[in-house]
Amino acid sequence: MFNFDEIVERRGTHSAKWDEMESSFGVSPDEGLPMWVADMDFKAPPAVNQVLMEAADNGVNGYYGDDHRYRNAVITWMSKRHQWSVQPEWIVTCAGLVQGTAFCVQAYSKPGDGVILFTPVYHAFSRVINANQRVVVESPLVQEGGHYKMDLPALAANLNGREKMVILCSPHNPGGRVWSADEIREVAEFCAQHDLILVVDEIHHDLVFPPNKHIVATLAAPKHEQNMIILAATTKTFNIASALTGAAIIPNETLRAQYTSVLNAAGVGPNRIGMLMATAAYEQGEAWLEALVEYLDENRRIFDEAINAIDGLQSMTLQATYLSWVDFSGTGLTPDQVIEKVQSEAKIAANHGSSFGTGGEQFLRFNLATPRARVVEAIERLQRVFA
């Protein structure tokens, strides 16, 4: 029904993933494989592209207004897919979740305050924290049974009282971990004990592989719902990152007012095309998503099996996302030597683990959301250079 094996030419289309690969990694798009930026090489659901064509046919591209249909689409999706009852007034629209995170930093902390991250974690978090003159407080994850776990006792022992927020990536990027309800509840209780706002980035919550099951943080810890901001979007789920449209879902009226105040001060409004795309995706994209997850799961299986057969390489078991987190420490090579082999010899652009913070130094992150032929080619190249 949906052809994820189709090779879509993205070179020369203003694609960050393809057209900035050479400047960022020294890998030419003519011979290289871009496995870094977290977008997919697949066409969006037909309904999304249809709404773009309808907008073009209309020909008038004015300001977006009347978001009732969009809000209803968000509410319906969260209810059906995540068993979460969202009230329309809880939804605050932002231009993507990096901006959504930055607004949280601005709304709930001041310059010099600490913001806690469980590292290694999505690199944009530390970037916006630093850019807003706040302090990144790292709480290194520990590996147990092939997965990451949080060490809250160690974090508690290192607090200095200047911390104001915790940002939790759920599911986790880059480790692909689906946190259990108990783990989320423990974080929520930790935040309550230490007077910390809990911001939960759930952008990957629809990209979960069976039998794993994502649980919305407010459902895992309902008594702490009023201390949480949930960030969600269609952009990763349906490969529409250019929509630059996300939602900060904030049950607490006071926290919502603080957030909205920052958004108003920045003068931001909704992106018309993004809102149309997001609405169409939530309303008509479910069948496409089901097929996508099945396809990605097989890409993951093929990649993991092959990578783990290469001496010195270990891929962390992926429960969610399409981002494989590969440990090269067993090769005996330095991180720079690994990067040189992957980029210069294998001609693959993958995210450097050090950019994700403490604990990521020996890793590279590989994007598997690409036609299977490219995944197989990447495996063959890595087998050759690490043989």
PDB file of C-alpha atoms in Angstrom, residues 138-347:
ATOM      1  CA  GLU A 138      24.239  16.245  33.466  1.00  0.00           C
ATOM      2  CA  SER A 139      22.900  13.120  35.124  1.00  0.00           C
ATOM      3  CA  PRO A 140      24.727  10.291  33.321  1.00  0.00           C
ATOM      4  CA  LEU A 141      22.628   7.283  32.407  1.00  0.00           C
ATOM      5  CA  VAL A 142      23.929   3.855  33.344  1.00  0.00           C
ATOM      6  CA  GLN A 143      23.786   0.754  31.183  1.00  0.00           C
ATOM      7  CA  GLU A 144      22.045  -2.272  32.596  1.00  0.00           C
ATOM      8  CA  GLY A 145      20.988  -5.313  30.590  1.00  0.00           C
ATOM      9  CA  GLY A 146      21.775  -3.602  27.298  1.00  0.00           C
ATOM     10  CA  HIS A 147      19.591  -0.572  28.100  1.00  0.00           C
ATOM     11  CA  TYR A 148      19.953   2.813  29.746  1.00  0.00           C
ATOM     12  CA  LYS A 149      18.639   3.453  33.253  1.00  0.00           C
ATOM     13  CA  MET A 150      18.463   6.668  35.247  1.00  0.00           C
ATOM     14  CA  ASP A 151      20.453   6.998  38.470  1.00  0.00           C
ATOM     15  CA  LEU A 152      18.297   9.317  40.583  1.00  0.00           C
ATOM     16  CA  PRO A 153      20.164   8.735  43.877  1.00  0.00           C
ATOM     17  CA  ALA A 154      23.413   9.890  42.244  1.00  0.00           C
ATOM     18  CA  LEU A 155      21.611  12.914  40.799  1.00  0.00           C
ATOM     19  CA  ALA A 156      20.133  13.812  44.195  1.00  0.00           C
ATOM     20  CA  ALA A 157      23.584  13.689  45.793  1.00  0.00           C
ATOM     21  CA  ASN A 158      24.903  16.233  43.275  1.00  0.00           C
ATOM     22  CA  LEU A 159      22.143  18.856  43.384  1.00  0.00           C
ATOM     23  CA  ASN A 160      23.197  22.328  44.524  1.00  0.00           C
ATOM     24  CA  GLY A 161      19.783  24.010  44.813  1.00  0.00           C
ATOM     25  CA  ARG A 162      20.054  26.100  41.632  1.00  0.00           C
ATOM     26  CA  GLU A 163      18.311  23.528  39.457  1.00  0.00           C
ATOM     27  CA  LYS A 164      14.825  24.500  38.248  1.00  0.00           C
ATOM     28  CA  MET A 165      13.889  21.987  35.557  1.00  0.00           C
ATOM     29  CA  VAL A 166      14.306  18.432  34.332  1.00  0.00           C
ATOM     30  CA  ILE A 167      14.013  17.605  30.638  1.00  0.00           C
ATOM     31  CA  LEU A 168      13.151  13.955  30.023  1.00  0.00           C
ATOM     32  CA  CYS A 169      13.338  12.519  26.505  1.00  0.00           C
ATOM     33  CA  SER A 170      10.622   9.845  26.308  1.00  0.00           C
ATOM     34  CA  PRO A 171      11.156   7.646  24.345  1.00  0.00           C
ATOM     35  CA  HIS A 172      14.851   8.267  24.703  1.00  0.00           C
ATOM     36  CA  ASN A 173      16.960   9.645  21.876  1.00  0.00           C
ATOM     37  CA  PRO A 174      19.604   8.357  21.143  1.00  0.00           C
ATOM     38  CA  GLY A 175      19.268   5.142  23.162  1.00  0.00           C
ATOM     39  CA  GLY A 176      15.847   4.177  21.827  1.00  0.00           C
ATOM     40  CA  ARG A 177      14.607   3.338  25.327  1.00  0.00           C
ATOM     41  CA  VAL A 178      10.892   3.227  26.156  1.00  0.00           C
ATOM     42  CA  TRP A 179      10.755   4.224  29.823  1.00  0.00           C
ATOM     43  CA  SER A 180       8.483   2.144  32.036  1.00  0.00           C
ATOM     44  CA  ALA A 181       5.616   3.676  33.978  1.00  0.00           C
ATOM     45  CA  ASP A 182       7.558   3.082  37.193  1.00  0.00           C
ATOM     46  CA  GLU A 183      10.622   4.899  35.869  1.00  0.00           C
ATOM     47  CA  ILE A 184       8.572   7.893  34.744  1.00  0.00           C
ATOM     48  CA  ARG A 185       6.749   7.963  38.085  1.00  0.00           C
ATOM     49  CA  GLU A 186      10.069   7.964  39.945  1.00  0.00           C
ATOM     50  CA  VAL A 187      11.287  10.950  37.910  1.00  0.00           C
ATOM     51  CA  ALA A 188       8.019  12.806  38.532  1.00  0.00           C
ATOM     52  CA  GLU A 189       8.261  12.151  42.272  1.00  0.00           C
ATOM     53  CA  PHE A 190      11.917  13.228  42.253  1.00  0.00           C
ATOM     54  CA  CYS A 191      10.892  16.522  40.624  1.00  0.00           C
ATOM     55  CA  ALA A 192       8.144  17.063  43.194  1.00  0.00           C
ATOM     56  CA  GLN A 193      10.546  16.407  46.070  1.00  0.00           C
ATOM     57  CA  HIS A 194      13.119  18.857  44.724  1.00  0.00           C
ATOM     58  CA  ASP A 195      10.731  21.533  43.433  1.00  0.00           C
ATOM     59  CA  LEU A 196      11.617  20.978  39.776  1.00  0.00           C
ATOM     60  CA  ILE A 197       9.423  21.459  36.700  1.00  0.00           C
ATOM     61  CA  LEU A 198       9.293  18.305  34.548  1.00  0.00           C
ATOM     62  CA  VAL A 199       9.369  18.848  30.775  1.00  0.00           C
ATOM     63  CA  VAL A 200       8.841  15.642  28.800  1.00  0.00           C
ATOM     64  CA  ASP A 201       9.734  15.564  25.102  1.00  0.00           C
ATOM     65  CA  GLU A 202       7.592  12.805  23.591  1.00  0.00           C
ATOM     66  CA  ILE A 203       8.275  13.549  19.923  1.00  0.00           C
ATOM     67  CA  HIS A 204       9.070   9.866  19.189  1.00  0.00           C
ATOM     68  CA  HIS A 205       6.081   8.452  21.087  1.00  0.00           C
ATOM     69  CA  ASP A 206       4.377   7.071  17.954  1.00  0.00           C
ATOM     70  CA  LEU A 207       7.509   5.279  16.686  1.00  0.00           C
ATOM     71  CA  VAL A 208       7.544   2.357  19.117  1.00  0.00           C
ATOM     72  CA  PHE A 209       8.257  -1.255  18.209  1.00  0.00           C
ATOM     73  CA  PRO A 210       6.095  -4.092  19.565  1.00  0.00           C
ATOM     74  CA  PRO A 211       5.853  -5.434  22.206  1.00  0.00           C
ATOM     75  CA  ASN A 212       7.059  -2.169  23.793  1.00  0.00           C
ATOM     76  CA  LYS A 213       4.411   0.346  24.804  1.00  0.00           C
ATOM     77  CA  HIS A 214       4.932   4.049  25.366  1.00  0.00           C
ATOM     78  CA  ILE A 215       3.051   5.660  28.222  1.00  0.00           C
ATOM     79  CA  VAL A 216       2.409   9.391  28.406  1.00  0.00           C
ATOM     80  CA  ALA A 217       4.157  10.840  31.461  1.00  0.00           C
ATOM     81  CA  THR A 218       0.965  12.349  32.884  1.00  0.00           C
ATOM     82  CA  LEU A 219      -0.684   8.916  32.802  1.00  0.00           C
ATOM     83  CA  ALA A 220       2.301   7.258  34.472  1.00  0.00           C
ATOM     84  CA  ALA A 221       2.263   9.824  37.296  1.00  0.00           C
ATOM     85  CA  PRO A 222      -1.223  11.384  37.351  1.00  0.00           C
ATOM     86  CA  LYS A 223      -0.823  12.976  40.776  1.00  0.00           C
ATOM     87  CA  HIS A 224       2.088  15.007  39.374  1.00  0.00           C
ATOM     88  CA  GLU A 225       0.290  16.023  36.152  1.00  0.00           C
ATOM     89  CA  GLN A 226       0.119  19.653  37.288  1.00  0.00           C
ATOM     90  CA  ASN A 227       3.922  19.818  37.398  1.00  0.00           C
ATOM     91  CA  MET A 228       4.445  18.628  33.811  1.00  0.00           C
ATOM     92  CA  ILE A 229       4.727  20.000  30.305  1.00  0.00           C
ATOM     93  CA  ILE A 230       4.358  17.389  27.548  1.00  0.00           C
ATOM     94  CA  LEU A 231       5.895  18.242  24.167  1.00  0.00           C
ATOM     95  CA  ALA A 232       4.421  16.368  21.196  1.00  0.00           C
ATOM     96  CA  ALA A 233       4.332  16.756  17.421  1.00  0.00           C
ATOM     97  CA  THR A 234       3.473  15.147  14.103  1.00  0.00           C
ATOM     98  CA  THR A 235       6.844  16.007  12.641  1.00  0.00           C
ATOM     99  CA  LYS A 236       8.848  12.865  13.489  1.00  0.00           C
ATOM    100  CA  THR A 237       5.866  10.527  13.261  1.00  0.00           C
ATOM    101  CA  PHE A 238       4.901  11.496   9.716  1.00  0.00           C
ATOM    102  CA  ASN A 239       8.216  12.860   8.371  1.00  0.00           C
ATOM    103  CA  ILE A 240       7.058  16.460   8.100  1.00  0.00           C
ATOM    104  CA  ALA A 241       9.858  18.240   9.961  1.00  0.00           C
ATOM    105  CA  SER A 242       9.541  21.217   7.607  1.00  0.00           C
ATOM    106  CA  ALA A 243       6.075  21.858   9.064  1.00  0.00           C
ATOM    107  CA  LEU A 244       7.819  23.347  12.123  1.00  0.00           C
ATOM    108  CA  THR A 245       4.678  22.764  14.159  1.00  0.00           C
ATOM    109  CA  GLY A 246       4.503  21.222  17.606  1.00  0.00           C
ATOM    110  CA  ALA A 247       2.381  21.299  20.717  1.00  0.00           C
ATOM    111  CA  ALA A 248       3.225  22.094  24.308  1.00  0.00           C
ATOM    112  CA  ILE A 249       0.435  20.358  26.235  1.00  0.00           C
ATOM    113  CA  ILE A 250       0.189  21.965  29.671  1.00  0.00           C
ATOM    114  CA  PRO A 251      -2.589  20.932  32.108  1.00  0.00           C
ATOM    115  CA  ASN A 252      -1.579  23.468  34.777  1.00  0.00           C
ATOM    116  CA  GLU A 253      -3.175  26.843  34.091  1.00  0.00           C
ATOM    117  CA  THR A 254      -0.422  28.837  35.821  1.00  0.00           C
ATOM    118  CA  LEU A 255       2.384  27.045  33.994  1.00  0.00           C
ATOM    119  CA  ARG A 256       0.458  27.455  30.742  1.00  0.00           C
ATOM    120  CA  ALA A 257       0.122  31.192  31.291  1.00  0.00           C
ATOM    121  CA  GLN A 258       3.880  31.478  31.954  1.00  0.00           C
ATOM    122  CA  TYR A 259       4.632  29.553  28.775  1.00  0.00           C
ATOM    123  CA  THR A 260       2.176  31.572  26.678  1.00  0.00           C
ATOM    124  CA  SER A 261       3.681  34.791  28.005  1.00  0.00           C
ATOM    125  CA  VAL A 262       7.098  33.815  26.657  1.00  0.00           C
ATOM    126  CA  LEU A 263       5.587  32.779  23.326  1.00  0.00           C
ATOM    127  CA  ASN A 264       3.748  36.102  23.035  1.00  0.00           C
ATOM    128  CA  ALA A 265       6.909  38.029  23.905  1.00  0.00           C
ATOM    129  CA  ALA A 266       8.673  36.304  21.024  1.00  0.00           C
ATOM    130  CA  GLY A 267       5.894  37.326  18.639  1.00  0.00           C
ATOM    131  CA  VAL A 268       5.346  33.840  17.264  1.00  0.00           C
ATOM    132  CA  GLY A 269       2.256  32.636  15.446  1.00  0.00           C
ATOM    133  CA  PRO A 270       1.244  29.396  13.748  1.00  0.00           C
ATOM    134  CA  ASN A 271       2.673  28.328  10.403  1.00  0.00           C
ATOM    135  CA  ARG A 272      -0.348  27.931   8.115  1.00  0.00           C
ATOM    136  CA  ILE A 273       1.106  25.165   5.954  1.00  0.00           C
ATOM    137  CA  GLY A 274       2.437  23.345   8.998  1.00  0.00           C
ATOM    138  CA  MET A 275      -0.937  23.415  10.713  1.00  0.00           C
ATOM    139  CA  LEU A 276      -2.649  22.044   7.607  1.00  0.00           C
ATOM    140  CA  MET A 277      -0.062  19.271   7.309  1.00  0.00           C
ATOM    141  CA  ALA A 278      -0.293  18.336  10.987  1.00  0.00           C
ATOM    142  CA  THR A 279      -4.074  18.208  10.910  1.00  0.00           C
ATOM    143  CA  ALA A 280      -4.141  16.004   7.817  1.00  0.00           C
ATOM    144  CA  ALA A 281      -1.502  13.694   9.297  1.00  0.00           C
ATOM    145  CA  TYR A 282      -3.418  13.123  12.534  1.00  0.00           C
ATOM    146  CA  GLU A 283      -6.752  12.756  10.747  1.00  0.00           C
ATOM    147  CA  GLN A 284      -5.687  10.428   7.928  1.00  0.00           C
ATOM    148  CA  GLY A 285      -2.157   9.151   8.565  1.00  0.00           C
ATOM    149  CA  GLU A 286      -2.717   6.197  10.890  1.00  0.00           C
ATOM    150  CA  ALA A 287      -2.578   3.433   8.245  1.00  0.00           C
ATOM    151  CA  TRP A 288       0.632   4.932   6.855  1.00  0.00           C
ATOM    152  CA  LEU A 289       2.137   5.003  10.360  1.00  0.00           C
ATOM    153  CA  GLU A 290       1.276   1.354  11.018  1.00  0.00           C
ATOM    154  CA  ALA A 291       3.019   0.332   7.794  1.00  0.00           C
ATOM    155  CA  LEU A 292       5.984   2.585   8.571  1.00  0.00           C
ATOM    156  CA  VAL A 293       6.602   1.106  12.032  1.00  0.00           C
ATOM    157  CA  GLU A 294       6.563  -2.400  10.580  1.00  0.00           C
ATOM    158  CA  TYR A 295       9.081  -1.367   7.907  1.00  0.00           C
ATOM    159  CA  LEU A 296      11.356   0.412  10.389  1.00  0.00           C
ATOM    160  CA  ASP A 297      11.259  -2.565  12.731  1.00  0.00           C
ATOM    161  CA  GLU A 298      12.619  -4.798   9.993  1.00  0.00           C
ATOM    162  CA  ASN A 299      15.311  -2.238   9.135  1.00  0.00           C
ATOM    163  CA  ARG A 300      16.237  -2.242  12.818  1.00  0.00           C
ATOM    164  CA  ARG A 301      16.361  -6.035  12.988  1.00  0.00           C
ATOM    165  CA  ILE A 302      18.573  -6.315   9.907  1.00  0.00           C
ATOM    166  CA  PHE A 303      20.924  -3.557  11.053  1.00  0.00           C
ATOM    167  CA  ASP A 304      21.257  -4.790  14.649  1.00  0.00           C
ATOM    168  CA  GLU A 305      21.894  -8.385  13.624  1.00  0.00           C
ATOM    169  CA  ALA A 306      24.644  -7.390  11.207  1.00  0.00           C
ATOM    170  CA  ILE A 307      26.274  -4.747  13.413  1.00  0.00           C
ATOM    171  CA  ASN A 308      26.420  -7.031  16.436  1.00  0.00           C
ATOM    172  CA  ALA A 309      28.186  -9.644  14.316  1.00  0.00           C
ATOM    173  CA  ILE A 310      31.081  -7.230  13.648  1.00  0.00           C
ATOM    174  CA  ASP A 311      33.842  -7.688  16.209  1.00  0.00           C
ATOM    175  CA  GLY A 312      34.044  -4.686  18.518  1.00  0.00           C
ATOM    176  CA  LEU A 313      30.664  -3.139  17.584  1.00  0.00           C
ATOM    177  CA  GLN A 314      27.474  -3.285  19.677  1.00  0.00           C
ATOM    178  CA  SER A 315      24.131  -1.759  18.776  1.00  0.00           C
ATOM    179  CA  MET A 316      21.891  -0.858  21.714  1.00  0.00           C
ATOM    180  CA  THR A 317      18.557  -2.668  21.477  1.00  0.00           C
ATOM    181  CA  LEU A 318      16.126  -0.256  19.870  1.00  0.00           C
ATOM    182  CA  GLN A 319      12.663  -0.151  21.472  1.00  0.00           C
ATOM    183  CA  ALA A 320      11.576   3.081  19.792  1.00  0.00           C
ATOM    184  CA  THR A 321      12.710   5.739  17.290  1.00  0.00           C
ATOM    185  CA  TYR A 322      14.573   4.951  14.066  1.00  0.00           C
ATOM    186  CA  LEU A 323      17.947   6.020  15.463  1.00  0.00           C
ATOM    187  CA  SER A 324      20.428   3.225  16.141  1.00  0.00           C
ATOM    188  CA  TRP A 325      22.996   3.884  18.877  1.00  0.00           C
ATOM    189  CA  VAL A 326      26.178   1.935  18.151  1.00  0.00           C
ATOM    190  CA  ASP A 327      29.009   1.450  20.649  1.00  0.00           C
ATOM    191  CA  PHE A 328      32.471   1.251  19.028  1.00  0.00           C
ATOM    192  CA  SER A 329      34.472   0.967  22.250  1.00  0.00           C
ATOM    193  CA  GLY A 330      35.175  -2.717  21.636  1.00  0.00           C
ATOM    194  CA  THR A 331      37.269  -1.888  18.583  1.00  0.00           C
ATOM    195  CA  GLY A 332      40.062  -0.448  20.714  1.00  0.00           C
ATOM    196  CA  LEU A 333      40.038   2.651  18.508  1.00  0.00           C
ATOM    197  CA  THR A 334      39.734   6.209  19.743  1.00  0.00           C
ATOM    198  CA  PRO A 335      36.514   8.091  18.898  1.00  0.00           C
ATOM    199  CA  ASP A 336      38.400  10.145  16.325  1.00  0.00           C
ATOM    200  CA  GLN A 337      39.754   7.001  14.673  1.00  0.00           C
ATOM    201  CA  VAL A 338      36.255   5.516  14.523  1.00  0.00           C
ATOM    202  CA  ILE A 339      34.856   8.699  12.974  1.00  0.00           C
ATOM    203  CA  GLU A 340      37.656   8.720  10.401  1.00  0.00           C
ATOM    204  CA  LYS A 341      36.903   5.147   9.348  1.00  0.00           C
ATOM    205  CA  VAL A 342      33.151   5.691   9.154  1.00  0.00           C
ATOM    206  CA  GLN A 343      33.316   8.997   7.284  1.00  0.00           C
ATOM    207  CA  SER A 344      36.442   8.684   5.136  1.00  0.00           C
ATOM    208  CA  GLU A 345      36.427   4.953   4.432  1.00  0.00           C
ATOM    209  CA  ALA A 346      32.788   3.853   4.692  1.00  0.00           C
ATOM    210  CA  LYS A 347      31.522   7.218   3.382  1.00  0.00           C
TER     211      LYS A 347
END
